[in-house]
XYZ file of C-alpha atoms in Angstrom:
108
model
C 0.000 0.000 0.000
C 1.609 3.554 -0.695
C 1.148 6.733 1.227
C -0.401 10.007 0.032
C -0.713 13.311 1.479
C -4.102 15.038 1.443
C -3.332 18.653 2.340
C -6.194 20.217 4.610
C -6.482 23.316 6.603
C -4.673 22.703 10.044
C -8.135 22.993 12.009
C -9.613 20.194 9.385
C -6.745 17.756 10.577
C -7.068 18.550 14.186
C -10.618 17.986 14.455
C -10.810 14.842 12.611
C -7.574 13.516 14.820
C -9.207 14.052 18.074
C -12.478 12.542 16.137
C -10.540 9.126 15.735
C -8.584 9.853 19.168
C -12.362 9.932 21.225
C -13.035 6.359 19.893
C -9.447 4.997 19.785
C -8.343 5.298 16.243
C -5.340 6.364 15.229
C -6.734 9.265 12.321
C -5.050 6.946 9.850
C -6.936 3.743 10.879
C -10.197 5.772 11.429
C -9.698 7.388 7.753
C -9.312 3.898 6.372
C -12.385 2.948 8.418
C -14.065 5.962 6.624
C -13.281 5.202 3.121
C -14.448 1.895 3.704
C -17.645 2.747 4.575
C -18.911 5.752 2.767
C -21.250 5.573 -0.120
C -21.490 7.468 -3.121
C -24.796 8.455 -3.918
C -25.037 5.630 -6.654
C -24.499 3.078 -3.870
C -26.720 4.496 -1.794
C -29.656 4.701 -4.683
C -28.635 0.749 -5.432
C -28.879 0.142 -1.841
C -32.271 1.797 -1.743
C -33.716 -0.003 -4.868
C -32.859 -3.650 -3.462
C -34.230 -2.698 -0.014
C -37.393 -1.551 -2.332
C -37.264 -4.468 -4.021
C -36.946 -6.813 -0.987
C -39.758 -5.390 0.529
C -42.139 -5.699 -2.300
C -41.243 -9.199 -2.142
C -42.060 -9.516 1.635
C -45.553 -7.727 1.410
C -46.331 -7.697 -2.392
C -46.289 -4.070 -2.378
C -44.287 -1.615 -3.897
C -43.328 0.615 -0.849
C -42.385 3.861 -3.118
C -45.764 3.570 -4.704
C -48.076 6.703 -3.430
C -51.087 4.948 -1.147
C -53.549 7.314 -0.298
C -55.163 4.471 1.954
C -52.143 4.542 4.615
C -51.029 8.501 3.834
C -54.548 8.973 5.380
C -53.711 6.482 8.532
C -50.624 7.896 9.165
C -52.175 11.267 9.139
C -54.737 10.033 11.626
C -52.068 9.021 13.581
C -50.307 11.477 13.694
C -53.101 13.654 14.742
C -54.197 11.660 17.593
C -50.462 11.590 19.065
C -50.418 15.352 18.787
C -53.886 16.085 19.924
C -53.072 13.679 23.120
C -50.029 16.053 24.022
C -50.921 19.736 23.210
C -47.466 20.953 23.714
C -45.837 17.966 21.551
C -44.613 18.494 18.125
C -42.911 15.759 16.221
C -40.880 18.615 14.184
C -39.755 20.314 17.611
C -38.021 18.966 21.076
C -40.075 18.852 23.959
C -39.744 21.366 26.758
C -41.231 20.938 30.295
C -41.190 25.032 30.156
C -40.035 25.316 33.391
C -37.900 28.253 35.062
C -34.740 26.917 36.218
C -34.219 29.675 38.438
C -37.490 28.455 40.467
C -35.474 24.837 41.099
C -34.230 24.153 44.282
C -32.160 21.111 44.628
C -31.943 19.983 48.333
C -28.974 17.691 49.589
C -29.641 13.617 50.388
């Protein structure tokens, strides 16, 4: 195997070091790791179309076809989650909007 430099800003290199460092890589083994498992986006669109493909064979369905049938349960779904939690959004975290300065934390 032969070496080659890839020149990137100083910062770049640091930050991807201690990336590998945190999970005990050297930044060599953990760019190795990398290349070996990124996809280019035609791998990832043949990945999609067998998974598409497997599935139609499991429930004789084409999952990428529109279904207005189950757009409409999802929906219904979806609206009884939200309408059972008024403050709960699946687009947005949840917050318990409380004041931390009103918290008093009392020793055990």
């Amino acid at each position: 195997m032969s070496d080659v430099t890839i020149r990137v800003a100083s910062e770049t290199h640091d930050r991807l070091a201690s990336v590998a460092e945190a999970q005990g890589m050297s930044l060599r083994a953990w760019l190795d790791r990398l290349a070996e498992t990124a996809r280019t986006s035609a791998e990832r669109a043949e990945e999609a179309e067998r998974t598409r493909q497997i599935l139609e064979e499991w429930t004789g369905r084409d999952p990428a076809a529109p279904d207005a049938d189950a757009d409409a349960v999802l929906a219904r779904r979806i609206s009884e989650t939200t309408s059972a939690r008024p403050n709960y959004s699946p687009f947005k975290p949840v917050t318990n909007n409380v004041n931390a300065s009103t918290l008093t934390v009392r020793p055990r």
